[in-house]
Every structure is written in structure tokens, then in C-alpha cells.
CSV table of N, CA and C in Angstrom, one decimal:
chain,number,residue,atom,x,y,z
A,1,UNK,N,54.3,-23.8,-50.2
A,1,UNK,CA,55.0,-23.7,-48.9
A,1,UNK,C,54.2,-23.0,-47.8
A,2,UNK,N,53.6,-22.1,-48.2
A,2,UNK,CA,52.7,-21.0,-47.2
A,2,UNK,C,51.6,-22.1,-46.1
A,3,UNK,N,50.7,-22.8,-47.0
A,3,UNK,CA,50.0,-24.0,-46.8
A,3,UNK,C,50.6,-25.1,-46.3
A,4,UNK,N,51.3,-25.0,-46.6
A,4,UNK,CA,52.0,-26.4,-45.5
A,4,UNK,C,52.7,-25.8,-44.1
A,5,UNK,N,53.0,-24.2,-44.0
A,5,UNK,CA,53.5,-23.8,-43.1
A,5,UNK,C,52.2,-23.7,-42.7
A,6,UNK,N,51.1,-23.0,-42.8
A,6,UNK,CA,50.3,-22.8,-42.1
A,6,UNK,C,49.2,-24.1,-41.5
A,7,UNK,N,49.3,-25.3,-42.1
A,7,UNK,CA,49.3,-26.4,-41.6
A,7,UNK,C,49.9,-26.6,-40.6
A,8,UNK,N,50.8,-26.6,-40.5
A,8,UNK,CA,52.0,-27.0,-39.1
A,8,UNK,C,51.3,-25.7,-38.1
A,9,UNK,N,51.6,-24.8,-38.2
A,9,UNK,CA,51.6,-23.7,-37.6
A,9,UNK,C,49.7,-24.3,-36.4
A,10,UNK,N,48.8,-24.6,-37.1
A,10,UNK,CA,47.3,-24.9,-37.1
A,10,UNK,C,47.2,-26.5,-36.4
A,11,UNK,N,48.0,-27.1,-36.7
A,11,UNK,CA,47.9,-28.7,-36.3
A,11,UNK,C,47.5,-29.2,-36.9
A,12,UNK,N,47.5,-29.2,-38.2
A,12,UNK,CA,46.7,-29.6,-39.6
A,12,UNK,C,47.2,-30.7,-40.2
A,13,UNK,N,46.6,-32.3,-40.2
A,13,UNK,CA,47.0,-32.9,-40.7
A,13,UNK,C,46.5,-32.9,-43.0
A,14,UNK,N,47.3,-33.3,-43.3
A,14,UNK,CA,46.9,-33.8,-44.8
A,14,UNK,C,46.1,-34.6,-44.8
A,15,UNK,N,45.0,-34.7,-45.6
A,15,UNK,CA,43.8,-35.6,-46.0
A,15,UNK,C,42.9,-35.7,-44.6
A,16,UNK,N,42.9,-35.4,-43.5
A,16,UNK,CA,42.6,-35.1,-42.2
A,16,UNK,C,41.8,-34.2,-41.6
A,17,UNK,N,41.5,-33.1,-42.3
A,17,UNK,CA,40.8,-32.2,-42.1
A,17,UNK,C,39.7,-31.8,-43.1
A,18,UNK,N,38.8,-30.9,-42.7
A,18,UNK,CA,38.0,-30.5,-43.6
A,18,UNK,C,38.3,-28.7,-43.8
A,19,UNK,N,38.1,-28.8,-44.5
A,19,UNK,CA,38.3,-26.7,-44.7
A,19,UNK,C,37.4,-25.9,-45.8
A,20,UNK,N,36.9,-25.2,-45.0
A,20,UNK,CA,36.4,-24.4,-45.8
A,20,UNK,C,36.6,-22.4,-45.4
A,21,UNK,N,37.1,-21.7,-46.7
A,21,UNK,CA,37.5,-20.4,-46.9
A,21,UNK,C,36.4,-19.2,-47.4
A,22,UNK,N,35.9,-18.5,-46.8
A,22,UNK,CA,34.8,-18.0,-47.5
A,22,UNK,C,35.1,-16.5,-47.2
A,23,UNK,N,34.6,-16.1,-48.7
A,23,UNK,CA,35.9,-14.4,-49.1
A,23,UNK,C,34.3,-14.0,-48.9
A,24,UNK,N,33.8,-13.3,-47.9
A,24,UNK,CA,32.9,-12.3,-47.5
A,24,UNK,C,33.1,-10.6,-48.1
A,25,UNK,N,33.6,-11.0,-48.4
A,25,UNK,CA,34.0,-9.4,-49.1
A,25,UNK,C,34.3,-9.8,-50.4
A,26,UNK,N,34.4,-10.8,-51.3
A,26,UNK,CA,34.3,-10.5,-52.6
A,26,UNK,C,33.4,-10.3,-53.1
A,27,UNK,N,33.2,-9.6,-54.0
A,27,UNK,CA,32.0,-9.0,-55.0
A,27,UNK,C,31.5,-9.8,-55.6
A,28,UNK,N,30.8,-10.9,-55.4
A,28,UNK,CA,30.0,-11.4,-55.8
A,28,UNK,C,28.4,-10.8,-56.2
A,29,UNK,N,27.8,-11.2,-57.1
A,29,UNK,CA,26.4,-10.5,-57.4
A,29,UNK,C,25.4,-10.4,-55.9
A,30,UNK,N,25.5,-11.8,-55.3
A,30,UNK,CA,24.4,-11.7,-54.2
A,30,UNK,C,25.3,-11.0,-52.7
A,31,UNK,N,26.6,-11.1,-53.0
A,31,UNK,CA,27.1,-10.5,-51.5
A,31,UNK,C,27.2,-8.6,-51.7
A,32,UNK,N,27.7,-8.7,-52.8
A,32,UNK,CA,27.7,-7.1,-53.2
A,32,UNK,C,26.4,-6.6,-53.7
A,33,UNK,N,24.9,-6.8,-53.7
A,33,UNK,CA,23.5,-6.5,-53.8
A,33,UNK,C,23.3,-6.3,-52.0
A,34,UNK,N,23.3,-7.2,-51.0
A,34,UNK,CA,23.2,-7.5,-49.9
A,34,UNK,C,23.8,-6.1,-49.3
A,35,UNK,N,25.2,-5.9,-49.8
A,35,UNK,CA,26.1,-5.1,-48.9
A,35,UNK,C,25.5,-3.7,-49.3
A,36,UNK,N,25.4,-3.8,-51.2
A,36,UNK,CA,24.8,-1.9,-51.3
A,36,UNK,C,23.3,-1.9,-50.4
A,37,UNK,N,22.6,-2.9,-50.5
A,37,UNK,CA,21.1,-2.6,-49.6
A,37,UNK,C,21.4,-2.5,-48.0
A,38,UNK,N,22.7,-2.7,-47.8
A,38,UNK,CA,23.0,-2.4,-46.0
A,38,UNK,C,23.6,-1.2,-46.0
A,39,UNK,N,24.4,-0.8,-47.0
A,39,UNK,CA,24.8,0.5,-47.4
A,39,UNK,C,24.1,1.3,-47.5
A,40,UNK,N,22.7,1.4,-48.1
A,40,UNK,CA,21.6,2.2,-48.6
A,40,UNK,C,22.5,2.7,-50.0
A,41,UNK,N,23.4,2.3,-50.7
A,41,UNK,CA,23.9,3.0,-51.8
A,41,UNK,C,23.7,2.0,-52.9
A,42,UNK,N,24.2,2.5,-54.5
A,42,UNK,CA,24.0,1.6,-55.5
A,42,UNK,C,25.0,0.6,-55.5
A,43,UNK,N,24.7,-0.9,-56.3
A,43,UNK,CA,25.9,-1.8,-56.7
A,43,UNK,C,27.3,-1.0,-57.1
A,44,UNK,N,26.9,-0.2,-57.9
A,44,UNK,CA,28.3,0.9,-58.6
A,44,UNK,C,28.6,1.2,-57.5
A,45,UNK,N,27.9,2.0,-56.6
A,45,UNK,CA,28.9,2.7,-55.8
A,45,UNK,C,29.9,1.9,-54.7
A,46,UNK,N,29.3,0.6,-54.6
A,46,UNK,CA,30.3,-0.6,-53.4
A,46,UNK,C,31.3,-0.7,-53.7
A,47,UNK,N,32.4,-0.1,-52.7
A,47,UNK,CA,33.8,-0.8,-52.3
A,47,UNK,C,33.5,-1.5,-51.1
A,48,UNK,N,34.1,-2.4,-51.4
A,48,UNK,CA,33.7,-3.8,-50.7
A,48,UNK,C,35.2,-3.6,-49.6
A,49,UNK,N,35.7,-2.6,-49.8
A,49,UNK,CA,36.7,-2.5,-48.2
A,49,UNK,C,35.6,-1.6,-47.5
A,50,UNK,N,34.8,-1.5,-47.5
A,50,UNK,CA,34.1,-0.6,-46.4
A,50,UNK,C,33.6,-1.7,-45.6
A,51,UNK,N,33.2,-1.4,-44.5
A,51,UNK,CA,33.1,-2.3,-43.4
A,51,UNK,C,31.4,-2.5,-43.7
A,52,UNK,N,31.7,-3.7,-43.9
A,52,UNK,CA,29.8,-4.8,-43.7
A,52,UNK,C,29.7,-5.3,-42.8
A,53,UNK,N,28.5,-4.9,-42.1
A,53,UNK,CA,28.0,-5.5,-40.9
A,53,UNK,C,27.5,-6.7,-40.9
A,54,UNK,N,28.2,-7.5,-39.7
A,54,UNK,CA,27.3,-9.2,-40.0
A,54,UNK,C,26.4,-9.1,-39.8
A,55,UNK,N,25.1,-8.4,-40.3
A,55,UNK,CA,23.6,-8.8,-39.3
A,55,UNK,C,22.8,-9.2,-40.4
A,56,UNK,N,21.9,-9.4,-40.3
A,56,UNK,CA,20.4,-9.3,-41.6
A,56,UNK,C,21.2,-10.2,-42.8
A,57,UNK,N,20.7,-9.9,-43.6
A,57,UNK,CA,20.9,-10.8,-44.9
A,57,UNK,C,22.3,-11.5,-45.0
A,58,UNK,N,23.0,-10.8,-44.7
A,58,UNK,CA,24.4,-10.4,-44.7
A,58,UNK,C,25.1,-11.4,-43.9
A,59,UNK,N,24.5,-11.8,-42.7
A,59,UNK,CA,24.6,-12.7,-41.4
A,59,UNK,C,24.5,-14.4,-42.3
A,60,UNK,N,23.3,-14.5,-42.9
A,60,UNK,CA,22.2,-15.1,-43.4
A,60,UNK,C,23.0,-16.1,-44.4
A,61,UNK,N,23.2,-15.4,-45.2
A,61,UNK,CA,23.4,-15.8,-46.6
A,61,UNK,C,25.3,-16.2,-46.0
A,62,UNK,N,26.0,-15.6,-45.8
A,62,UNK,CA,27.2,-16.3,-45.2
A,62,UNK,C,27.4,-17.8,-44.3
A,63,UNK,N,26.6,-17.8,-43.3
A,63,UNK,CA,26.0,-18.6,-42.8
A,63,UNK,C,25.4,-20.0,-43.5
A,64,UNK,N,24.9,-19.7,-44.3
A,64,UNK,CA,24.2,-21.0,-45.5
A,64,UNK,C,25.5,-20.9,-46.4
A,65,UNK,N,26.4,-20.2,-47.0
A,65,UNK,CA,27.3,-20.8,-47.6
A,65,UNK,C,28.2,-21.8,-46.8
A,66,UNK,N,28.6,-21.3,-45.4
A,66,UNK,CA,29.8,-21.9,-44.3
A,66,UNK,C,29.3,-23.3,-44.5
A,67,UNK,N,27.6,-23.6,-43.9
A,67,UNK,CA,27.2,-24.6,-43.5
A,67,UNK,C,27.1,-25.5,-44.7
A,68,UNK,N,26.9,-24.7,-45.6
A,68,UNK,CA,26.6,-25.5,-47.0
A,68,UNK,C,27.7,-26.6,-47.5
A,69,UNK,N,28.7,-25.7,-46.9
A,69,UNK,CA,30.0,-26.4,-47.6
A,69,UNK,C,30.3,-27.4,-46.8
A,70,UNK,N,30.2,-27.3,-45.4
A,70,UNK,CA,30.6,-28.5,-44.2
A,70,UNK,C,29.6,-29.8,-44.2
A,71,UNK,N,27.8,-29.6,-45.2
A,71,UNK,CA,26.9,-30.3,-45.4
A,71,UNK,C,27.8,-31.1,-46.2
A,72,UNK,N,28.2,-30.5,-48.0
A,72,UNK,CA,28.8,-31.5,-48.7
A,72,UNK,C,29.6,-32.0,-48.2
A,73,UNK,N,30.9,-31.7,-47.5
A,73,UNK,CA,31.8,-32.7,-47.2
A,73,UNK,C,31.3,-33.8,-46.2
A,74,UNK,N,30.0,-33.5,-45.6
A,74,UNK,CA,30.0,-34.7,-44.3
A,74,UNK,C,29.2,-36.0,-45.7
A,75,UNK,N,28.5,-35.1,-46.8
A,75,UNK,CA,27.9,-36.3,-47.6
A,75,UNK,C,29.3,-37.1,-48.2
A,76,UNK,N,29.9,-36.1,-48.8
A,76,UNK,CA,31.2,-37.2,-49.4
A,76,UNK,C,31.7,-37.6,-48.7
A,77,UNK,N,32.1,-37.0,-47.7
A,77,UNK,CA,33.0,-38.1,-46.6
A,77,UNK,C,32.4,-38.3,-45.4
A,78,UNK,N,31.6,-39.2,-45.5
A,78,UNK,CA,30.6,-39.8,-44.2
A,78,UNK,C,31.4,-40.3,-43.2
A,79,UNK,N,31.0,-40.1,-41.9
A,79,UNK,CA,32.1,-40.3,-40.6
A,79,UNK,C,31.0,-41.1,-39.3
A,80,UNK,N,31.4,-42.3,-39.1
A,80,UNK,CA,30.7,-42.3,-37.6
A,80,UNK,C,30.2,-41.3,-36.7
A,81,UNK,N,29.1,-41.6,-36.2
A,81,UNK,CA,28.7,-40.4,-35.2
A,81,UNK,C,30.0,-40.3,-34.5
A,82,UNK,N,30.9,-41.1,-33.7
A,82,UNK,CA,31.3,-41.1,-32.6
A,82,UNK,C,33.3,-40.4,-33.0
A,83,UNK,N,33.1,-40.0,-34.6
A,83,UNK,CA,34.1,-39.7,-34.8
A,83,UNK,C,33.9,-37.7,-35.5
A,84,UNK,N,34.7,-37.2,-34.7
A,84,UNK,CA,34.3,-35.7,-34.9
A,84,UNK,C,34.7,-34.9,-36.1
A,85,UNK,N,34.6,-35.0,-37.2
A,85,UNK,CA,35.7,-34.1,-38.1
A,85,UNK,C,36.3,-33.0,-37.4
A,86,UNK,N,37.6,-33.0,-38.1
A,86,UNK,CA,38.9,-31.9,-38.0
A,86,UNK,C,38.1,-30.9,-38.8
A,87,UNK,N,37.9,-29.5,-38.5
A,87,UNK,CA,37.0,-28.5,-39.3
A,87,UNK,C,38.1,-27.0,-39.1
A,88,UNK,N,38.6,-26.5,-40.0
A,88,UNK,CA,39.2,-25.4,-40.7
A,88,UNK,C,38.5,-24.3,-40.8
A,89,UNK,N,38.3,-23.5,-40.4
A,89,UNK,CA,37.4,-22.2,-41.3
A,89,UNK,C,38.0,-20.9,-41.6
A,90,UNK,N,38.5,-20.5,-42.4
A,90,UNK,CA,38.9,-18.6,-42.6
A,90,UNK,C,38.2,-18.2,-43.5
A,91,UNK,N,38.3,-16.9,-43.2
A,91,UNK,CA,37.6,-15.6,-44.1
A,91,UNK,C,38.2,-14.6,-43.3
A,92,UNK,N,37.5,-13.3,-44.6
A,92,UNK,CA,38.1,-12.2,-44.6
A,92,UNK,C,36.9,-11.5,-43.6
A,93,UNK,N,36.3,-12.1,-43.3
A,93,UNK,CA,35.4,-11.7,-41.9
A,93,UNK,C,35.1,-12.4,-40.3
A,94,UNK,N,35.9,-11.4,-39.7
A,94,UNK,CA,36.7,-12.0,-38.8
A,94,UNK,C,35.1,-12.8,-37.9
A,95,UNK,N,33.6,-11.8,-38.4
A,95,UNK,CA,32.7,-12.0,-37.4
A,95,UNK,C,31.9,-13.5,-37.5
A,96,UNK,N,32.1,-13.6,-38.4
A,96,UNK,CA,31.6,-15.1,-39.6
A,96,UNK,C,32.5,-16.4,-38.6
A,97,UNK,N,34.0,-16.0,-38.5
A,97,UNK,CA,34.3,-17.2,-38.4
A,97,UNK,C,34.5,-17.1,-36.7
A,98,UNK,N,34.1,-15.8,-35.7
A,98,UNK,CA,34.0,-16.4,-34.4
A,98,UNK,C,32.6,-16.8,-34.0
A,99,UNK,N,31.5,-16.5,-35.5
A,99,UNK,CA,30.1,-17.2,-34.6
A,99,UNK,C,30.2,-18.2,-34.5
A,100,UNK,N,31.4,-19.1,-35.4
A,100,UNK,CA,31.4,-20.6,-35.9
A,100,UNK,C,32.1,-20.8,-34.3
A,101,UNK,N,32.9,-20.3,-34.4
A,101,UNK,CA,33.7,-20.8,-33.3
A,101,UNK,C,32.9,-21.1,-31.9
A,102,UNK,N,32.4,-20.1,-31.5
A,102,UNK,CA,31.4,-19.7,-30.2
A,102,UNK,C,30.0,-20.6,-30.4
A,103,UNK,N,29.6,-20.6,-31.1
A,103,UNK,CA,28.5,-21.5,-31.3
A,103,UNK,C,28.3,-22.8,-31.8
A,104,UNK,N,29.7,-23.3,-32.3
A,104,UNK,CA,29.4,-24.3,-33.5
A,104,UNK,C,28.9,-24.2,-34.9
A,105,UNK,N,29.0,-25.1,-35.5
A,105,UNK,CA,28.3,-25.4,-36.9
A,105,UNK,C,27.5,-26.9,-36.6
A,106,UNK,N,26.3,-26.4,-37.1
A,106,UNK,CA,25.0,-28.0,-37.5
A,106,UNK,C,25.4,-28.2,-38.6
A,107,UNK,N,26.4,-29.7,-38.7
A,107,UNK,CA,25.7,-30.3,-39.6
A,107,UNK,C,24.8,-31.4,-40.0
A,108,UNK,N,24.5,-31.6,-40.8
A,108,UNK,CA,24.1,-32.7,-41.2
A,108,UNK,C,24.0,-33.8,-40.8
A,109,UNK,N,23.4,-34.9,-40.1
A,109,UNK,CA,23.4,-36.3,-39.2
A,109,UNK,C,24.7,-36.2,-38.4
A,110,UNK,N,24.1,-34.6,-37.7
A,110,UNK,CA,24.8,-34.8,-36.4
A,110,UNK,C,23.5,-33.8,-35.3
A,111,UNK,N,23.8,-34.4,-34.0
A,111,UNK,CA,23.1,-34.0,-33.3
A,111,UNK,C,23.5,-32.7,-32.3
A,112,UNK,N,24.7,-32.3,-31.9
A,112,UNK,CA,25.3,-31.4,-31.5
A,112,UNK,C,26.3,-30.8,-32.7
A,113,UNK,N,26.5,-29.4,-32.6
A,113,UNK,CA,27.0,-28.8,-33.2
A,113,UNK,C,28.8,-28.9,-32.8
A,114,UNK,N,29.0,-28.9,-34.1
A,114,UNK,CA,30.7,-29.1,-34.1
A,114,UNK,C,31.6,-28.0,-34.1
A,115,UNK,N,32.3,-27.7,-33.2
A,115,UNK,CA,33.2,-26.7,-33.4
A,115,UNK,C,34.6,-26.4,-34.5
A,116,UNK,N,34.9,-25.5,-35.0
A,116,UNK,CA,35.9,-25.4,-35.9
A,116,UNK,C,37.0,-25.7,-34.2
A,117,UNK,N,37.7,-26.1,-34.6
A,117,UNK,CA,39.3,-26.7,-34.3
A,117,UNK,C,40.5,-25.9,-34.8
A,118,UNK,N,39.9,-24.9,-35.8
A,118,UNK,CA,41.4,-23.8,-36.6
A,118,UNK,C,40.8,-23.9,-37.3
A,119,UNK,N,40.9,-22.0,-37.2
A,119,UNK,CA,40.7,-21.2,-37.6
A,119,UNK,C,41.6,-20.0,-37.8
A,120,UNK,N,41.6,-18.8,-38.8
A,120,UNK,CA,42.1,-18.0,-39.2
A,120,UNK,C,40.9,-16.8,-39.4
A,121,UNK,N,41.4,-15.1,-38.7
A,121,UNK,CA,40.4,-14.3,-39.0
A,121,UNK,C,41.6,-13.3,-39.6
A,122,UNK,N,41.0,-13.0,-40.8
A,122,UNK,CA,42.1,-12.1,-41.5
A,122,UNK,C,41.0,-10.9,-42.0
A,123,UNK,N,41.8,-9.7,-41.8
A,123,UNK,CA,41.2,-8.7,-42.2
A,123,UNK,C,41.7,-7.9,-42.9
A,124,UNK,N,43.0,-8.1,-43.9
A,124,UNK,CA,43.6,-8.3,-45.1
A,124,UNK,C,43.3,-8.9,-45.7
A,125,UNK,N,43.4,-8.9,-46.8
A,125,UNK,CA,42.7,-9.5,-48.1
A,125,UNK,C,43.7,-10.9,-48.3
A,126,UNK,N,42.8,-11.9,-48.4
A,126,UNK,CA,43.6,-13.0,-48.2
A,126,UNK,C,44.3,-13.0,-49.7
A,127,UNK,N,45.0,-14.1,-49.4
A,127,UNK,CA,45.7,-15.0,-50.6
A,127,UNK,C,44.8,-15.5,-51.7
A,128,UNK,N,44.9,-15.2,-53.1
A,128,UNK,CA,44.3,-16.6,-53.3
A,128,UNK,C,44.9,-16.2,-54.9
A,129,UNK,N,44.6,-17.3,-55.1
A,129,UNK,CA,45.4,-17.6,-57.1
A,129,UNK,C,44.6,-17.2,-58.0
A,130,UNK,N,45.5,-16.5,-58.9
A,130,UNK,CA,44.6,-16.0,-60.2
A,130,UNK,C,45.2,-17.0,-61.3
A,131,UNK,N,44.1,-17.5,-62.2
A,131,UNK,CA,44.8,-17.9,-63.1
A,131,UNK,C,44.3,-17.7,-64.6
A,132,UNK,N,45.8,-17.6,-65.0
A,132,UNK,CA,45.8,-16.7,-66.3
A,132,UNK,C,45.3,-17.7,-67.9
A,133,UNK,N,45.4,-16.5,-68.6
A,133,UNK,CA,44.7,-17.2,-69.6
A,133,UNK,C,45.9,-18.4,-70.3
A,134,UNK,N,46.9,-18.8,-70.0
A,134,UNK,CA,47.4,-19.9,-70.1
A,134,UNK,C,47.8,-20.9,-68.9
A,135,UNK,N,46.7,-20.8,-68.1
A,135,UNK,CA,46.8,-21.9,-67.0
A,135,UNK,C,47.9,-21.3,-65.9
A,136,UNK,N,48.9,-20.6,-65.9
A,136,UNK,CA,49.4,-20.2,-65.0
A,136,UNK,C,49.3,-19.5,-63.8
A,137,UNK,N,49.4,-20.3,-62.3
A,137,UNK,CA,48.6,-19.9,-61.2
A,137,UNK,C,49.7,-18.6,-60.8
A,138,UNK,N,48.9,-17.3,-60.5
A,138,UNK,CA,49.4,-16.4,-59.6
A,138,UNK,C,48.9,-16.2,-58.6
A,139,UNK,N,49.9,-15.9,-57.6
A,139,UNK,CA,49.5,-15.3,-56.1
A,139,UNK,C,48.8,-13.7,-56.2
């Protein structure tokens, strides 16, 4: 229900859009190595609620995931030049998804940069599903 409310809410059609969600603050090995070397502290010591600055590596490596993901989808779902994809973007870093906004995204066998159309900047920890050792999805 949340996702279909926030569809409507966004102008979001089904099968219509492209979306991509990227948790900038989850601890991943290369985003939490990135963030203790911006920190100057160890991997142990990162809580990843401390504020990471978009700049340097940090900027870098978010940026090649966003674009990465908008590359695959323009491969699997190839579009006439003259037709623009619907483009989605949220994260838990509000600064990630207004460069996209302000600047565009390059992708792939396009010549001008595409703008997200909706978007979401949350700086609460988003949503997302855990799922348990018998398949069962939790919020």
C-alpha cells in the first residue's frame, strides 16, 4: 500500500517508470571504508548516522552506482532517442539525489542529460524489507 500511495502521491505510473533507491549510508564494505577514511577513524569505529560528506570518493563511487543502475535499465529497456524515460531516484542522501536533479544524469546513447522527474530525499532511514530465514518479508 505505502508504494502505490507513494506512486500516486509522485505521478508514478506502473511499468512506466524507471527507479532507482540507493541507501548511501548503509554499511557496505566500500561505502563504510570511504566514510572511516573521510572520518579519519577505523571501519569499527563508523556509525553510519554520522553525517558523510558528498565530496571525494564518497561523491564518486555514489555517482557510478546512481548512473550504473540507469545504464542497465536504458540496456534492457531500450527507448527511442525521442522518447525520455520516467526516472525515480531516492536515498537516504538528500545531496546525491539533488545533484541528479540540478544536473541530470548521462546516460548511455543519450546525448543530453536526463532529469529525475521524482524524486524523494529522506533523511530517516528509509523502508526496506528484511527477509527472514523462512522467506517472510518484514518492514
Amino acid at each position: 500500500r505505502r508504494v502505490n500511495t507513494t506512486m500516486k502521491i509522485l505521478g508514478l505510473k506502473e511499468k512506466e517508470y524507471t527507479s532507482v533507491h540507493v541507501r548511501a549510508r548503509y554499511p557496505t564494505t566500500i561505502i563504510g571504508n570511504i566514510a572511516a577514511r573521510q572520518l579519519n577513524i577505523s571501519f569499527k569505529e563508523l556509525d553510519m548516522e554520522r553525517k558523510i560528506e558528498f565530496k571525494g570518493a564518497m561523491k564518486d563511487h555514489l555517482m557510478d552506482v546512481t548512473t550504473n543502475a540507469f545504464n542497465c535499465d536504458s540496456i534492457l529497456n531500450p527507448r527511442p532517442a525521442n522518447i525520455t524515460p520516467t526516472i525515480y531516484i531516492c536515498s537516504d542522501s538528500n545531496e546525491l539525489v539533488n545533484h541528479f536533479v540540478t544536473h541530470g544524469l548521462h546516460v548511455q546513447g543519450r546525448k543530453t542529460p536526463i532529469v529525475p522527474v521524482a524524486h524523494q530525499n529522506k533523511t530517516a532511514k528509509l523502508l526496506h524489507l528484511e527477509i527472514d530465514a523462512d522467506d517472510h518479508a518484514h518492514l
